[in-house]
Amino acid sequence: MKKIINIGLIAVLAMMSACTDLDVQPKNDLTPDVFFTDDAAYERFLTRIYAGLAVTGQQGPAGNADIKSLDEGFSSYLRQYWQLQELPTDEAVIAWNDDGLPDLVTQGWSSTNQFVRAMYYRVFFQVSLANEFLRESTPEKLDSRGVSKEVADQMSTYRAEARFMRALSYWHGIDFFGDIPFYTEDQVIGSTAPTQFSRREVFNFVVNELNEIEGDMLEAGTAPYGRADKGALWMLQAKLYLNGEVYTDGETYWNEAVDACNKIIESGAYTLMDEYHHNFLADNDRSTETIMSVNFDGDATQTFGGTTYLVHAAIGGAMNAENYGVNNGWGGLRTLPSLVDRFPDETGNIDERAIFFTEGQTKAVEAINEFTNGYTVPKYQNITSEGVPGSDPTFADTDYPMFRFGEVHLIYAEAVLRGATNGDLGTAVAYINALRQRAYNNDAGNIAEGDLNLDFILDERSRELYWEGVRRTDLIRFGQFTENGTWAWKGNIREGTTTSPHLRLYPIPAEELLANDNLEQNQGY
């Protein structure tokens, strides 16, 4: 899975999408019945679904895009996911003035924001790919095409993975947009436009899907690197249940979150890395902590999104790009004092998770578009744990840890604090201290049961998971994203201000409302 295969999407995909801005045109003359008679086609197509989180089209790094009317470098699923999760929070700012980008930092976006639009289209492009795979891999179609027994025997797992990937994108969809279009492989291609399902309805669908496919997924830690197995499924369950109160307007799932965490822990498939930073370097494919990754390769998976973006955009000013395994810095991403001030914490000891570059940088961000305002965060680097540069100085080898074992510790602890009756406070403290012992290289940062509360958890999640695409969702769950909580430039005020609660959801793109009469805009837009 390190090497993404360009499969040349077949003609039937031209009409499959629910969205108006996707450029999924026929790339060859094969019909599905011809294309899928090749036994290798099924795994190749499944590979393309996984690749959809990383690449932007049929040719890397650009030149044959999936999405029209947007710079291809901007259209990466992971790049937009990260930006929508981090830029509107107290963890990140970006210096660039591309139309709509400053609005993400200041929480000033509208329904015409091109980056919000790109994320929306990426979600449904992935859903459509998964649906098409499921249509073309039914037992009836396999029999009619004379597929080999070897491939047929693997198909239940392949189909489970496709359903998992669809569930992953539907989760992103409800997290970002709330009520969204919903369609499965049962909807006829090119028929009526999809109807809009409530956030809760899609949440319930995803929960049921994950329960149904669990038995067909590979055992935790046994899937080929970059593919999902039961560990990834349990992690998605844990994150769904942790935020279930938000998605369902009040129903809690704390016990279910603990159950999912226990399955991951008891599987024995994952352990914390000895060195925190090794999870984010060019050889992090060796990490024992990654539960699910989005894979990148400087030679074979070239994109201006993903970790190439996260490495380059955080370099500028007095930084030497070669020290981070790349040929130049893009001078964009920095952090805010609110994150810096969480290090060191109340113990006063050095926390090795604080990966900041300060030379020539001010701590305060007086001007968003001034790169030297704000410490930089070279957390992601195109250099190995042994100091060897990645295979290409432009495109990073560094994989993105979509799900990481360290977060399991934090989810367990939070669910217990919020009321899970099947967890234990002492165990929760032990899990938190395991993270802190790694961070401090000793027990100087250990906490006692009396120190563990929800305010501590929110800060500890930031210390452990900053710039990993979770902060917006965390702040919403803790009631700190809009009408509570302030940080620099929130609400486009230097000192920060509170904002309207409608911003907890992004808008449905204006183009989609015109194209699909079944859709209603989120309140406030």
XYZ file of C-alpha atoms in Angstrom, residues 134-449:
316
model
C -19.672 -2.799 -3.346
C -21.901 -2.821 -6.451
C -19.272 -4.614 -8.487
C -18.217 -7.230 -5.929
C -21.471 -8.980 -5.073
C -21.428 -12.794 -5.091
C -23.663 -12.771 -8.166
C -21.276 -10.579 -10.137
C -18.242 -12.546 -9.004
C -19.886 -15.757 -10.226
C -20.883 -14.257 -13.564
C -17.323 -13.077 -14.195
C -15.608 -16.296 -13.279
C -13.472 -14.729 -10.569
C -10.966 -17.150 -9.047
C -11.736 -18.897 -5.760
C -8.724 -17.183 -4.185
C -10.135 -13.731 -4.878
C -13.686 -14.783 -4.035
C -12.483 -16.052 -0.650
C -10.956 -12.642 0.117
C -13.993 -10.683 -0.975
C -15.786 -10.628 2.359
C -12.772 -8.867 3.855
C -12.398 -6.528 0.880
C -16.067 -5.587 1.088
C -15.819 -5.031 4.839
C -12.882 -2.691 4.264
C -14.810 -0.747 1.635
C -17.708 -0.382 4.044
C -15.290 0.745 6.749
C -13.834 3.396 4.460
C -17.339 4.596 3.601
C -18.152 4.734 7.318
C -14.984 6.747 7.950
C -15.996 9.390 5.417
C -19.584 9.460 6.614
C -18.217 10.127 10.109
C -16.193 13.025 8.741
C -19.314 14.197 6.926
C -21.515 14.409 10.017
C -18.707 15.838 12.107
C -18.151 18.717 9.675
C -21.580 19.261 8.130
C -24.243 17.696 10.369
C -27.204 16.625 8.199
C -25.771 15.361 4.901
C -26.773 13.602 1.671
C -26.935 9.866 2.184
C -26.746 7.105 -0.390
C -25.389 3.577 -0.582
C -24.631 1.039 -3.289
C -28.356 0.341 -3.499
C -29.042 3.701 -5.132
C -29.105 3.436 -8.920
C -26.365 5.467 -10.590
C -27.710 8.570 -12.294
C -31.150 8.303 -10.681
C -32.690 10.867 -8.338
C -30.482 13.132 -6.251
C -29.670 11.837 -2.767
C -31.899 12.862 0.094
C -30.530 14.546 3.205
C -30.363 12.386 6.318
C -30.138 13.775 9.826
C -26.847 13.676 11.657
C -28.290 11.137 14.049
C -29.536 8.890 11.250
C -26.103 8.770 9.633
C -24.479 8.253 13.037
C -26.742 5.252 13.618
C -25.969 3.913 10.145
C -22.222 4.107 10.768
C -22.545 2.454 14.190
C -24.575 -0.393 12.680
C -22.195 -0.769 9.728
C -19.191 -1.149 12.007
C -20.989 -3.737 14.110
C -21.986 -5.704 11.012
C -18.545 -5.815 9.393
C -16.450 -6.435 12.504
C -16.357 -10.194 12.011
C -15.104 -9.869 8.427
C -12.253 -7.473 9.201
C -8.746 -8.824 9.668
C -7.544 -9.220 13.235
C -6.035 -6.158 14.886
C -2.483 -5.544 13.750
C -2.572 -8.101 10.919
C -3.727 -6.046 7.931
C -1.173 -4.992 5.308
C 0.299 -1.668 6.376
C -2.041 1.193 5.544
C -5.184 -0.931 5.382
C -7.849 -1.086 8.070
C -8.416 -4.039 10.378
C -10.356 -4.595 13.590
C -8.060 -2.213 15.449
C -9.031 0.632 13.107
C -12.698 -0.352 13.364
C -12.609 -0.280 17.170
C -10.844 3.064 17.087
C -13.486 4.554 14.816
C -16.109 3.190 17.174
C -14.339 4.763 20.156
C -14.205 8.175 18.462
C -17.835 7.957 17.353
C -19.009 7.033 20.826
C -16.863 9.709 22.464
C -18.644 12.338 20.366
C -22.010 10.608 20.278
C -23.590 13.140 22.620
C -22.819 15.867 20.066
C -23.973 13.854 17.062
C -27.276 12.790 18.657
C -28.088 15.960 20.606
C -27.791 14.410 24.018
C -27.527 10.614 23.979
C -24.311 9.388 25.608
C -22.196 6.350 24.805
C -19.460 6.417 27.445
C -19.629 2.683 28.212
C -19.440 1.861 24.514
C -16.370 4.077 24.172
C -14.649 2.233 27.007
C -15.568 -1.131 25.483
C -13.992 -0.133 22.175
C -10.831 1.069 23.925
C -10.588 -2.152 25.899
C -10.770 -4.200 22.712
C -7.842 -2.266 21.268
C -5.785 -2.502 24.437
C -6.545 -6.169 25.079
C -5.683 -7.112 21.489
C -2.015 -6.570 22.350
C -1.420 -5.362 18.796
C -0.207 -1.869 19.713
C 2.271 -0.321 22.145
C 3.450 3.202 22.788
C 6.657 4.106 20.996
C 9.575 4.876 23.292
C 10.111 8.219 21.545
C 7.037 10.355 20.933
C 8.501 12.169 17.923
C 9.267 8.937 16.068
C 5.553 8.691 15.291
C 5.867 11.630 12.887
C 9.110 11.016 10.984
C 9.895 9.538 7.575
C 10.262 5.988 8.889
C 7.115 6.029 10.997
C 5.872 3.028 9.063
C 7.792 1.142 11.768
C 5.708 2.657 14.549
C 4.122 0.188 16.970
C 1.614 2.870 17.886
C -0.133 3.537 14.591
C -3.555 1.900 14.357
C -4.365 3.304 10.923
C -2.185 5.431 8.668
C -2.593 7.439 5.490
C 0.459 6.411 3.508
C 2.809 8.661 1.580
C 5.947 7.909 -0.403
C 8.257 10.497 -1.925
C 8.695 8.427 -5.078
C 5.358 6.682 -5.537
C 2.738 8.862 -3.806
C 3.436 12.435 -4.789
C 0.979 15.110 -3.683
C 1.120 18.690 -2.467
C -1.298 17.732 0.291
C -0.826 15.295 3.142
C 2.419 15.285 5.051
C 4.246 17.064 2.208
C 2.072 20.041 3.109
C 2.513 19.588 6.864
C 6.305 19.373 6.559
C 6.931 22.200 4.082
C 4.316 24.679 5.285
C 5.728 24.671 8.830
C 9.207 25.687 7.621
C 10.339 29.262 7.046
C 12.128 32.168 8.660
C 15.455 31.097 10.200
C 14.752 27.386 9.747
C 17.058 25.317 7.528
C 14.806 23.155 5.360
C 17.513 20.524 4.879
C 17.402 19.767 8.597
C 13.863 18.505 8.053
C 14.594 16.478 4.912
C 13.161 18.882 2.328
C 14.507 21.380 -0.182
C 12.550 24.438 0.878
C 10.009 25.861 3.275
C 6.647 27.264 2.296
C 6.413 29.733 5.186
C 2.815 29.131 6.230
C 1.884 27.212 9.375
C 2.654 28.259 12.942
C 0.977 27.923 16.304
C -0.571 30.296 18.820
C 0.529 31.145 22.387
C -2.423 29.132 23.712
C -0.734 25.901 22.652
C 2.765 26.980 23.662
C 1.558 27.899 27.143
C 0.489 24.298 27.781
C 4.204 23.430 27.770
C 5.641 23.021 30.298
C 2.595 22.167 32.328
C 2.174 22.734 36.031
C 5.098 20.444 36.950
C 7.637 22.794 35.335
C 9.521 19.836 33.852
C 10.507 19.509 30.187
C 7.845 17.826 28.090
C 9.416 16.268 24.993
C 6.130 16.562 23.104
C 6.707 20.322 22.799
C 8.207 20.413 19.295
C 8.572 24.131 18.589
C 11.090 26.230 16.648
C 11.516 29.629 18.286
C 14.618 31.293 16.803
C 13.579 34.477 15.036
C 9.925 33.810 15.858
C 7.776 35.776 18.268
C 5.518 33.852 20.593
C 2.663 36.291 20.016
C 0.859 36.442 16.684
C 0.373 40.138 16.059
C -0.192 39.573 12.343
C -1.583 36.337 10.899
C 0.144 36.819 7.540
C 3.594 37.401 9.064
C 5.388 34.043 9.225
C 7.758 35.132 12.003
C 4.739 35.770 14.249
C 4.135 32.571 16.172
C 6.388 29.621 16.975
C 6.648 27.031 14.222
C 5.819 23.368 14.739
C 8.151 20.954 12.892
C 6.294 17.959 14.303
C 6.136 16.246 10.907
C 9.536 15.831 9.246
C 10.795 14.137 6.091
C 13.740 12.682 7.940
C 14.029 9.313 9.652
C 14.547 8.577 13.325
C 18.202 7.950 12.435
C 18.595 11.333 10.745
C 18.430 10.134 7.128
C 16.498 12.333 4.675
C 13.463 10.894 2.916
C 13.631 9.531 -0.610
C 12.612 12.835 -2.222
C 13.333 16.398 -0.997
C 9.962 17.696 -2.198
C 7.490 14.914 -1.447
C 7.537 13.436 2.045
C 7.869 9.769 2.950
C 6.182 10.476 6.283
C 2.879 8.681 6.816
C 0.013 10.375 8.606
C -1.216 8.580 11.758
C -4.974 8.839 11.315
C -5.492 6.718 14.448
C -2.830 6.374 17.136
C -2.692 4.195 20.241
C -1.805 7.146 22.459
C -5.294 8.537 21.875
C -6.872 5.317 23.115
C -5.466 6.101 26.578
C -7.054 9.541 26.457
C -10.449 8.346 25.220
C -10.645 5.743 27.977
C -9.835 8.313 30.646
C -12.310 10.888 29.346
C -15.135 8.377 29.034
C -14.571 7.272 32.639
C -14.597 10.859 33.864
C -17.809 11.537 31.944
C -19.628 8.634 33.540
C -18.689 5.242 32.063
C -19.555 2.587 34.623
C -17.447 -0.148 33.022
C -14.166 1.706 33.470
C -11.945 2.437 36.408
C -10.479 5.762 37.537
C -7.247 4.168 38.709
C -6.779 2.520 35.327
C -7.519 5.843 33.617
C -4.805 7.565 35.674
C -2.346 4.781 34.814
C -3.063 5.231 31.093
C -2.525 9.001 31.326
C 0.687 8.518 33.285
C 2.006 6.139 30.629
C 1.794 9.012 28.141
C 3.376 11.455 30.555
C 6.200 9.116 31.550
C 7.163 8.918 27.903
C 6.897 12.680 27.561
C 9.105 13.399 30.593
C 11.378 10.319 30.451
C 10.554 9.733 34.125
C 7.653 9.960 36.551
C 8.080 13.700 37.208
C 4.906 14.445 35.306
C 2.773 11.740 36.860
C -0.630 12.750 38.197
C -2.804 11.392 40.982
C -6.500 10.585 40.816
